[in-house]
């Protein structure tokens, strides 16, 4: 369409005795919204003027200037509320008014908030409630919106920009899964709006000593459903090791032929106490069994200890592996299958797979994780925020919040790139500072 040059003149009064830089920066900051509005109004007016002229030149006699609309068009911008009375022309042929500005500048109808205005609030809603996020946004940016408006834009952003990509081209080899409880705003058995369900996550890694990436989360879904989704999303045939807390349903659905399972050692210790209690053994009576479990070499190992072991330590590692097997045999001898059926079954299953990390080292010379700490660490960054933002969630609302948090918390470096895509910022408009000069008046 062309280039429009806007000339602005700003007066800055400096007292003779000088001024604090804080005051100077504060006062210049205060005038920035007025400068922004002046520029925007000038561009709107210039576009209206040229578009009207082009219409009249293209169809002489058809279009007649018809003043401005009675009410102002309102836009909620990052600098506050902008009001502008749109010029209109009368189309004699169609017998209706046209808005010249809309021919060149595309403004969504029936919507005050432009998407860019909601970015601070959407980002804050990962850490605060929607209501508090709007209050903080208004305090910092002087942009006012209701919490329901922020919620609506948050859902739109999550649905449009935060879908899971196809990860089949990434050669992930390790899979880690776990779950924790969250509260949904659904009726429970007592009839109140507070239902506890499982939030389940999956992480994947390229291999030994590589980080685990978040590849999915689900609310109140079975492990069977999760397995189907992961097999659609990943090249599952490349998976070699499954890490988990041993929850029922994980192995049956996620452990494919050729994969190995490494149960979490820390979960093994914690869960053993609950299993013993199910068999009627209270805490004082558990001491002998707990001491026996803790004496097993594998149960006291950490990654820091394992990483100190070198290939020349093979005999020592072999001895640790043998003592681990012997330790579990001794523990099973203590657990009479008639008196402690649940505990015995648990240890039988646990002992078969807990030494996977030994077998892996004997084969590859590299250590794999002993615990699911990688996923627990990511849980800790999110679960407290979930409670801070809302006490009770809808299932879809929590899923959308998790989608946005995945980008804001775990990939903060991509946050602004994501918003550039959302705003569809293509280099079709250039705004350049042509000249800055000053003189004393």
Short mmCIF file of C-alpha atoms in Angstrom, two decimals:
data_model
loop_
_atom_site.label_atom_id
_atom_site.label_comp_id
_atom_site.label_asym_id
_atom_site.label_seq_id
_atom_site.Cartn_x
_atom_site.Cartn_y
_atom_site.Cartn_z
CA UNK A 1 0.00 0.00 0.00
CA UNK A 2 2.88 2.38 0.72
CA UNK A 3 4.87 3.94 3.52
CA UNK A 4 3.54 6.50 5.98
CA UNK A 5 5.85 8.68 8.05
CA UNK A 6 4.58 9.85 11.43
CA UNK A 7 6.28 12.83 13.07
CA UNK A 8 6.16 13.02 16.86
CA UNK A 9 7.40 15.83 19.06
CA UNK A 10 8.01 15.16 22.74
CA UNK A 11 8.96 17.83 25.28
CA UNK A 12 11.03 16.76 28.30
CA UNK A 13 11.49 19.32 31.09
CA UNK A 14 14.73 18.92 33.06
CA UNK A 15 15.04 21.00 36.27
CA UNK A 16 18.12 23.18 36.71
CA UNK A 17 19.27 21.27 39.80
CA UNK A 18 19.17 17.92 37.94
CA UNK A 19 16.98 14.84 38.23
CA UNK A 20 17.25 11.23 39.42
CA UNK A 21 17.48 8.67 36.64
CA UNK A 22 14.65 6.75 38.37
CA UNK A 23 12.33 9.74 37.98
CA UNK A 24 13.39 10.25 34.35
CA UNK A 25 12.81 6.60 33.42
CA UNK A 26 9.49 6.55 35.31
CA UNK A 27 8.15 9.65 33.54
CA UNK A 28 9.25 8.46 30.10
CA UNK A 29 7.60 5.11 30.84
CA UNK A 30 4.34 6.89 31.74
CA UNK A 31 4.15 8.58 28.36
CA UNK A 32 4.83 5.43 26.31
CA UNK A 33 1.12 4.44 26.11
CA UNK A 34 0.26 7.92 24.78
CA UNK A 35 3.02 7.63 22.18
CA UNK A 36 1.74 4.18 21.21
CA UNK A 37 -1.86 5.41 20.89
CA UNK A 38 -0.74 8.48 18.90
CA UNK A 39 1.17 6.28 16.44
CA UNK A 40 -1.70 3.81 16.10
CA UNK A 41 -4.27 6.57 15.59
CA UNK A 42 -2.06 8.26 12.99
CA UNK A 43 -1.61 5.03 11.04
CA UNK A 44 -5.36 4.29 11.17
CA UNK A 45 -6.18 7.79 9.93
CA UNK A 46 -3.60 7.63 7.13
CA UNK A 47 -4.87 4.23 5.97
CA UNK A 48 -8.49 5.43 6.03
CA UNK A 49 -7.59 8.52 4.04
CA UNK A 50 -5.70 6.66 1.30
CA UNK A 51 -8.21 3.79 1.08
CA UNK A 52 -11.10 6.25 0.68
CA UNK A 53 -9.19 8.05 -2.05
CA UNK A 54 -8.49 4.77 -3.86
CA UNK A 55 -12.16 3.72 -3.67
CA UNK A 56 -13.36 7.00 -5.11
CA UNK A 57 -10.71 6.92 -7.85
CA UNK A 58 -11.60 3.35 -8.83
CA UNK A 59 -15.37 4.01 -9.02
CA UNK A 60 -15.98 7.77 -9.49
CA UNK A 61 -19.32 8.91 -8.07
CA UNK A 62 -20.04 5.63 -6.31
CA UNK A 63 -18.49 6.33 -2.88
CA UNK A 64 -19.21 9.41 -0.76
CA UNK A 65 -17.61 10.31 2.57
CA UNK A 66 -20.11 9.81 5.35
CA UNK A 67 -18.35 11.02 8.50
CA UNK A 68 -17.53 8.64 11.34
CA UNK A 69 -19.37 5.99 13.29
CA UNK A 70 -21.26 7.28 16.33
CA UNK A 71 -19.50 4.98 18.80
CA UNK A 72 -15.80 4.29 19.07
CA UNK A 73 -14.26 0.95 18.18
CA UNK A 74 -12.46 -0.33 21.27
CA UNK A 75 -9.29 -2.42 21.27
CA UNK A 76 -7.59 -3.77 24.38
CA UNK A 77 -3.90 -3.41 23.53
CA UNK A 78 -0.71 -4.19 25.54
CA UNK A 79 -0.67 -0.47 26.43
CA UNK A 80 -4.27 -0.26 27.56
CA UNK A 81 -7.66 0.58 26.07
CA UNK A 82 -7.53 2.24 22.64
CA UNK A 83 -10.63 4.00 21.29
CA UNK A 84 -11.07 5.05 17.68
CA UNK A 85 -14.07 6.38 15.75
CA UNK A 86 -13.98 4.67 12.39
CA UNK A 87 -14.51 6.69 9.22
CA UNK A 88 -17.20 5.45 6.87
CA UNK A 89 -18.18 6.00 3.25
CA UNK A 90 -21.58 5.59 1.65
CA UNK A 91 -21.78 3.11 -1.22
CA UNK A 92 -24.49 4.48 -3.53
CA UNK A 93 -24.67 1.28 -5.57
CA UNK A 94 -25.14 -1.09 -2.62
CA UNK A 95 -26.92 1.50 -0.43
CA UNK A 96 -24.82 0.79 2.64
CA UNK A 97 -21.90 2.16 4.63
CA UNK A 98 -18.39 0.77 4.21
CA UNK A 99 -15.51 0.99 6.67
CA UNK A 100 -12.38 1.87 4.64
CA UNK A 101 -10.00 0.83 7.44
CA UNK A 102 -11.28 -2.76 7.36
CA UNK A 103 -10.20 -3.05 3.71
CA UNK A 104 -6.52 -2.84 4.70
CA UNK A 105 -6.28 -3.59 8.43
CA UNK A 106 -7.98 -6.79 9.52
CA UNK A 107 -9.53 -6.38 12.96
CA UNK A 108 -11.51 -9.33 14.41
CA UNK A 109 -15.19 -8.50 14.75
CA UNK A 110 -16.90 -8.60 18.15
CA UNK A 111 -13.58 -8.94 19.96
CA UNK A 112 -11.88 -6.23 22.00
CA UNK A 113 -8.83 -8.12 23.21
CA UNK A 114 -6.14 -8.66 20.63
CA UNK A 115 -4.22 -11.90 21.25
CA UNK A 116 -0.96 -10.15 22.13
CA UNK A 117 -2.65 -8.42 25.07
CA UNK A 118 -3.38 -11.72 26.78
CA UNK A 119 0.22 -13.05 26.73
CA UNK A 120 1.24 -11.71 30.19
CA UNK A 121 -1.92 -13.09 31.79
CA UNK A 122 -1.60 -16.49 30.10
CA UNK A 123 2.02 -16.73 31.28
CA UNK A 124 1.13 -15.73 34.84
CA UNK A 125 -1.74 -18.23 35.00
CA UNK A 126 0.86 -21.01 35.13
CA UNK A 127 1.92 -19.73 38.55
CA UNK A 128 -1.18 -17.94 39.93
CA UNK A 129 -4.93 -18.33 39.83
CA UNK A 130 -6.72 -16.77 36.86
CA UNK A 131 -8.14 -14.08 39.12
CA UNK A 132 -4.76 -13.14 40.60
CA UNK A 133 -3.14 -13.26 37.17
CA UNK A 134 -5.55 -10.62 35.89
CA UNK A 135 -4.86 -8.46 38.96
CA UNK A 136 -1.08 -8.70 38.49
CA UNK A 137 -1.38 -8.00 34.76
CA UNK A 138 -3.44 -4.89 35.47
CA UNK A 139 -0.90 -3.72 38.06
CA UNK A 140 2.15 -4.27 35.86
CA UNK A 141 0.82 -3.56 32.37
CA UNK A 142 -2.31 -1.51 33.17
CA UNK A 143 -4.31 -3.93 31.03
CA UNK A 144 -7.66 -4.74 32.58
CA UNK A 145 -9.57 -7.95 31.89
CA UNK A 146 -11.87 -10.25 33.83
CA UNK A 147 -10.60 -13.63 34.97
CA UNK A 148 -13.23 -15.33 32.79
CA UNK A 149 -11.85 -13.50 29.74
CA UNK A 150 -8.34 -14.64 30.61
CA UNK A 151 -9.59 -18.20 31.11
CA UNK A 152 -11.27 -18.18 27.69
CA UNK A 153 -8.15 -16.91 25.91
CA UNK A 154 -6.00 -19.40 27.85
CA UNK A 155 -8.13 -22.30 26.56
CA UNK A 156 -7.92 -20.97 23.00
CA UNK A 157 -4.13 -20.68 23.18
CA UNK A 158 -3.76 -24.20 24.61
CA UNK A 159 -5.95 -25.79 21.94
CA UNK A 160 -4.34 -23.97 19.01
CA UNK A 161 -0.66 -23.98 19.99
CA UNK A 162 0.02 -26.73 22.52
CA UNK A 163 -0.81 -30.01 20.82
CA UNK A 164 1.56 -32.96 21.03
CA UNK A 165 3.71 -33.35 17.91
CA UNK A 166 4.51 -36.59 16.14
CA UNK A 167 7.71 -37.89 17.79
CA UNK A 168 8.31 -40.95 15.62
CA UNK A 169 11.49 -39.51 14.08
CA UNK A 170 13.16 -39.15 17.50
CA UNK A 171 14.97 -42.42 18.41
CA UNK A 172 13.86 -42.64 22.03
CA UNK A 173 15.12 -45.79 23.81
CA UNK A 174 14.01 -45.34 27.43
CA UNK A 175 10.45 -44.79 28.69
CA UNK A 176 9.56 -43.61 32.20
CA UNK A 177 6.00 -43.40 33.53
CA UNK A 178 4.40 -42.47 36.84
CA UNK A 179 1.25 -40.96 38.28
CA UNK A 180 -0.01 -38.77 41.09
CA UNK A 181 -3.44 -37.77 42.37
CA UNK A 182 -5.25 -34.54 41.46
CA UNK A 183 -8.68 -33.22 42.38
CA UNK A 184 -11.36 -32.71 39.72
CA UNK A 185 -14.60 -30.79 40.06
CA UNK A 186 -16.74 -33.89 39.64
CA UNK A 187 -19.04 -35.67 42.04
CA UNK A 188 -17.40 -38.29 44.22
CA UNK A 189 -19.08 -41.21 46.01
CA UNK A 190 -20.19 -38.87 48.81
CA UNK A 191 -21.94 -36.60 46.28
CA UNK A 192 -19.63 -33.59 46.72
CA UNK A 193 -17.77 -31.84 43.90
CA UNK A 194 -14.33 -33.19 44.70
CA UNK A 195 -13.15 -36.31 42.91
CA UNK A 196 -9.57 -37.56 43.18
CA UNK A 197 -8.20 -39.07 39.98
CA UNK A 198 -4.81 -40.06 38.60
CA UNK A 199 -2.69 -37.63 36.59
CA UNK A 200 -0.24 -39.80 34.64
CA UNK A 201 2.88 -38.68 32.80
CA UNK A 202 5.32 -40.25 30.38
CA UNK A 203 8.93 -39.22 29.76
CA UNK A 204 11.38 -40.56 27.19
CA UNK A 205 15.14 -40.48 26.77
CA UNK A 206 17.57 -41.13 23.93
CA UNK A 207 19.67 -43.35 26.19
CA UNK A 208 22.21 -43.50 28.98
CA UNK A 209 23.17 -40.15 30.53
CA UNK A 210 20.62 -38.34 28.33
CA UNK A 211 17.82 -36.17 29.76
CA UNK A 212 14.22 -37.38 29.90
CA UNK A 213 11.78 -35.34 27.80
CA UNK A 214 8.11 -34.97 28.65
CA UNK A 215 6.14 -36.76 25.92
CA UNK A 216 2.62 -36.93 27.32
CA UNK A 217 0.23 -36.55 30.23
CA UNK A 218 -3.26 -37.85 30.84
CA UNK A 219 -6.03 -37.25 33.38
CA UNK A 220 -8.12 -40.17 34.64
CA UNK A 221 -7.07 -42.48 31.79
CA UNK A 222 -6.09 -46.16 31.99
CA UNK A 223 -2.59 -47.43 31.23
CA UNK A 224 -4.11 -49.29 28.28
CA UNK A 225 -5.31 -45.99 26.79
CA UNK A 226 -1.93 -44.36 27.51
CA UNK A 227 -0.08 -47.23 25.82
CA UNK A 228 -2.18 -46.82 22.67
CA UNK A 229 -1.45 -43.08 22.54
CA UNK A 230 2.30 -43.58 23.08
CA UNK A 231 2.49 -46.18 20.33
CA UNK A 232 0.84 -43.70 17.96
CA UNK A 233 3.13 -40.85 19.03
CA UNK A 234 6.50 -42.65 19.28
CA UNK A 235 8.54 -45.15 17.33
CA UNK A 236 7.78 -47.66 20.06
CA UNK A 237 9.76 -50.46 18.45
CA UNK A 238 12.97 -48.66 19.50
CA UNK A 239 12.10 -48.75 23.20
CA UNK A 240 14.52 -50.85 25.26
CA UNK A 241 13.87 -50.10 28.95
CA UNK A 242 10.72 -49.19 30.89
CA UNK A 243 11.15 -47.35 34.21
CA UNK A 244 8.20 -47.24 36.61
CA UNK A 245 7.04 -47.61 40.19
CA UNK A 246 5.53 -51.00 39.35
CA UNK A 247 1.90 -49.83 39.50
CA UNK A 248 -0.61 -52.40 38.36
CA UNK A 249 -1.34 -52.12 34.65
CA UNK A 250 1.98 -50.58 33.61
CA UNK A 251 3.87 -53.75 32.69
CA UNK A 252 0.84 -55.41 31.10
CA UNK A 253 0.30 -52.50 28.71
CA UNK A 254 3.65 -50.76 28.23
CA UNK A 255 6.24 -53.54 28.38
CA UNK A 256 6.61 -54.92 24.87
CA UNK A 257 8.55 -58.03 23.85
CA UNK A 258 12.29 -57.32 23.93
CA UNK A 259 11.99 -54.50 26.49
CA UNK A 260 13.35 -54.68 30.04
CA UNK A 261 11.72 -53.25 33.14
CA UNK A 262 13.61 -51.36 35.85
CA UNK A 263 11.35 -50.76 38.87
CA UNK A 264 12.11 -47.73 41.02
CA UNK A 265 14.15 -48.71 44.09
CA UNK A 266 12.75 -45.88 46.21
CA UNK A 267 9.18 -46.85 45.40
CA UNK A 268 10.10 -50.44 46.19
CA UNK A 269 11.10 -49.49 49.73
CA UNK A 270 8.04 -47.31 50.33
CA UNK A 271 5.51 -49.70 48.82
CA UNK A 272 6.84 -52.68 50.77
CA UNK A 273 5.65 -51.11 54.03
CA UNK A 274 2.11 -50.66 52.64
CA UNK A 275 2.03 -54.24 51.35
CA UNK A 276 3.09 -55.58 54.75
CA UNK A 277 0.30 -53.56 56.37
CA UNK A 278 -2.19 -55.16 53.97
CA UNK A 279 -1.04 -58.52 55.31
CA UNK A 280 -1.85 -57.34 58.83
CA UNK A 281 1.68 -56.42 59.94
CA UNK A 282 1.78 -53.09 61.73
CA UNK A 283 4.87 -50.90 61.95
CA UNK A 284 6.58 -52.56 64.98
CA UNK A 285 6.25 -55.96 63.35
CA UNK A 286 7.71 -54.74 60.06
CA UNK A 287 11.19 -53.99 61.44
CA UNK A 288 12.71 -57.41 60.66
CA UNK A 289 11.41 -57.40 57.08
CA UNK A 290 12.41 -53.77 56.45
CA UNK A 291 15.93 -54.40 57.77
CA UNK A 292 16.24 -57.45 55.55
CA UNK A 293 15.19 -55.46 52.47
CA UNK A 294 17.48 -52.53 53.29
CA UNK A 295 20.46 -54.87 53.75
CA UNK A 296 20.23 -55.98 50.12
CA UNK A 297 23.10 -54.23 48.23
CA UNK A 298 20.97 -52.98 45.31
CA UNK A 299 18.57 -51.19 47.68
CA UNK A 300 21.34 -48.95 49.03
CA UNK A 301 22.90 -47.95 45.71
CA UNK A 302 22.66 -44.54 44.06
CA UNK A 303 23.69 -43.27 40.64
CA UNK A 304 26.53 -41.32 42.26
CA UNK A 305 27.95 -44.55 43.71
CA UNK A 306 27.48 -46.51 40.49
CA UNK A 307 29.16 -43.90 38.30
CA UNK A 308 32.36 -44.33 40.31
CA UNK A 309 32.61 -47.95 39.21
CA UNK A 310 34.88 -48.63 36.24
CA UNK A 311 35.16 -51.62 33.86
CA UNK A 312 38.03 -52.96 35.99
CA UNK A 313 35.55 -53.16 38.90
CA UNK A 314 33.71 -55.99 37.13
CA UNK A 315 34.40 -58.58 39.89
CA UNK A 316 33.07 -56.19 42.53
CA UNK A 317 29.92 -55.45 40.52
CA UNK A 318 29.41 -59.16 39.92
CA UNK A 319 29.64 -59.73 43.67
CA UNK A 320 27.07 -56.97 44.35
CA UNK A 321 24.68 -58.55 41.85
CA UNK A 322 25.06 -61.99 43.42
CA UNK A 323 24.60 -60.64 46.94
CA UNK A 324 21.47 -58.83 45.76
CA UNK A 325 19.96 -62.08 44.48
CA UNK A 326 20.97 -63.86 47.69
CA UNK A 327 19.45 -61.05 49.78
CA UNK A 328 16.09 -61.39 48.05
CA UNK A 329 16.15 -65.17 48.50
CA UNK A 330 16.69 -64.68 52.24
CA UNK A 331 13.88 -62.12 52.41
CA UNK A 332 11.52 -64.51 50.61
CA UNK A 333 12.38 -67.21 53.16
CA UNK A 334 11.17 -64.83 55.89
CA UNK A 335 7.90 -64.17 54.08
CA UNK A 336 5.74 -67.24 54.60
CA UNK A 337 3.32 -67.45 51.67
CA UNK A 338 0.46 -68.45 53.97
CA UNK A 339 0.90 -65.61 56.48
CA UNK A 340 2.17 -62.88 54.12
CA UNK A 341 0.74 -63.66 50.66
CA UNK A 342 0.70 -60.08 49.34
CA UNK A 343 4.18 -59.18 50.59
CA UNK A 344 5.70 -62.39 49.25
CA UNK A 345 4.13 -61.94 45.81
CA UNK A 346 5.30 -58.33 45.74
CA UNK A 347 8.92 -59.23 46.57
CA UNK A 348 8.91 -62.14 44.11
CA UNK A 349 7.92 -59.81 41.26
CA UNK A 350 10.15 -56.96 42.43
CA UNK A 351 13.26 -59.18 42.78
CA UNK A 352 12.94 -60.48 39.22
CA UNK A 353 13.45 -57.01 37.71
CA UNK A 354 15.18 -54.81 40.27
CA UNK A 355 18.61 -56.01 39.04
CA UNK A 356 17.99 -54.89 35.45
CA UNK A 357 20.55 -52.11 35.91
CA UNK A 358 23.22 -54.73 36.77
CA UNK A 359 22.41 -56.79 33.67
CA UNK A 360 22.47 -53.63 31.53
CA UNK A 361 25.94 -52.71 32.82
CA UNK A 362 27.29 -56.22 32.18
CA UNK A 363 26.03 -55.95 28.58
CA UNK A 364 26.80 -52.32 27.69
CA UNK A 365 29.20 -51.04 30.34
CA UNK A 366 26.80 -48.17 31.08
CA UNK A 367 24.44 -47.50 33.99
CA UNK A 368 20.74 -46.78 33.68
CA UNK A 369 18.62 -44.95 36.31
CA UNK A 370 17.63 -46.82 39.47
CA UNK A 371 14.70 -44.56 40.28
CA UNK A 372 11.95 -42.51 38.65
CA UNK A 373 13.39 -39.30 40.12
CA UNK A 374 13.37 -37.65 36.67
CA UNK A 375 9.58 -37.75 36.53
CA UNK A 376 9.17 -37.01 40.25
CA UNK A 377 11.23 -33.84 39.74
CA UNK A 378 8.90 -32.65 36.98
CA UNK A 379 5.87 -33.56 39.09
CA UNK A 380 7.19 -31.33 41.89
CA UNK A 381 7.36 -28.34 39.54
CA UNK A 382 3.71 -28.74 38.61
CA UNK A 383 1.66 -30.25 41.44
CA UNK A 384 2.05 -27.30 43.82
CA UNK A 385 1.15 -24.91 41.01
CA UNK A 386 -1.96 -26.94 40.23
CA UNK A 387 -3.14 -26.47 43.83
CA UNK A 388 -2.22 -22.77 43.79
CA UNK A 389 -4.08 -22.04 40.56
CA UNK A 390 -7.25 -23.95 41.43
CA UNK A 391 -8.53 -26.35 44.07
CA UNK A 392 -10.85 -28.22 41.74
CA UNK A 393 -10.44 -28.54 37.99
CA UNK A 394 -12.44 -29.80 35.08
CA UNK A 395 -10.65 -32.56 33.21
CA UNK A 396 -10.25 -30.52 30.01
CA UNK A 397 -9.31 -27.37 31.91
CA UNK A 398 -6.47 -29.16 33.69
CA UNK A 399 -5.27 -30.77 30.47
CA UNK A 400 -5.13 -27.37 28.76
CA UNK A 401 -3.28 -25.90 31.74
CA UNK A 402 -0.75 -28.75 31.56
CA UNK A 403 -0.25 -28.19 27.83
CA UNK A 404 0.64 -24.54 28.39
CA UNK A 405 2.77 -25.29 31.46
CA UNK A 406 4.77 -27.79 29.40
CA UNK A 407 5.98 -24.90 27.24
CA UNK A 408 6.22 -22.22 29.93
CA UNK A 409 7.97 -24.28 32.64
CA UNK A 410 9.93 -26.95 30.78
CA UNK A 411 10.75 -25.06 27.56
CA UNK A 412 10.84 -21.36 28.54
CA UNK A 413 13.28 -20.57 25.74
CA UNK A 414 10.52 -21.40 23.21
CA UNK A 415 7.79 -19.31 24.85
CA UNK A 416 8.17 -16.20 22.69
CA UNK A 417 8.64 -18.25 19.52
CA UNK A 418 5.36 -19.98 20.33
CA UNK A 419 3.59 -16.64 20.68
CA UNK A 420 5.06 -15.37 17.42
CA UNK A 421 3.44 -18.34 15.68
CA UNK A 422 0.17 -17.81 17.56
CA UNK A 423 0.06 -14.14 16.56
CA UNK A 424 1.04 -15.08 12.98
CA UNK A 425 3.76 -12.43 12.98
CA UNK A 426 4.94 -12.40 9.37
CA UNK A 427 7.35 -9.67 8.19
CA UNK A 428 4.75 -7.81 6.10
CA UNK A 429 4.89 -4.60 8.15
CA UNK A 430 8.06 -2.70 8.99
CA UNK A 431 8.20 -0.04 11.68
CA UNK A 432 11.52 1.80 11.72
CA UNK A 433 12.86 4.66 13.80
CA UNK A 434 13.95 7.07 11.08
CA UNK A 435 15.43 9.95 13.02
CA UNK A 436 15.87 11.19 16.56
CA UNK A 437 16.97 14.75 17.21
CA UNK A 438 16.65 17.24 20.03
CA UNK A 439 16.88 20.96 20.73
CA UNK A 440 16.42 23.16 23.77
CA UNK A 441 13.30 25.31 23.74
#
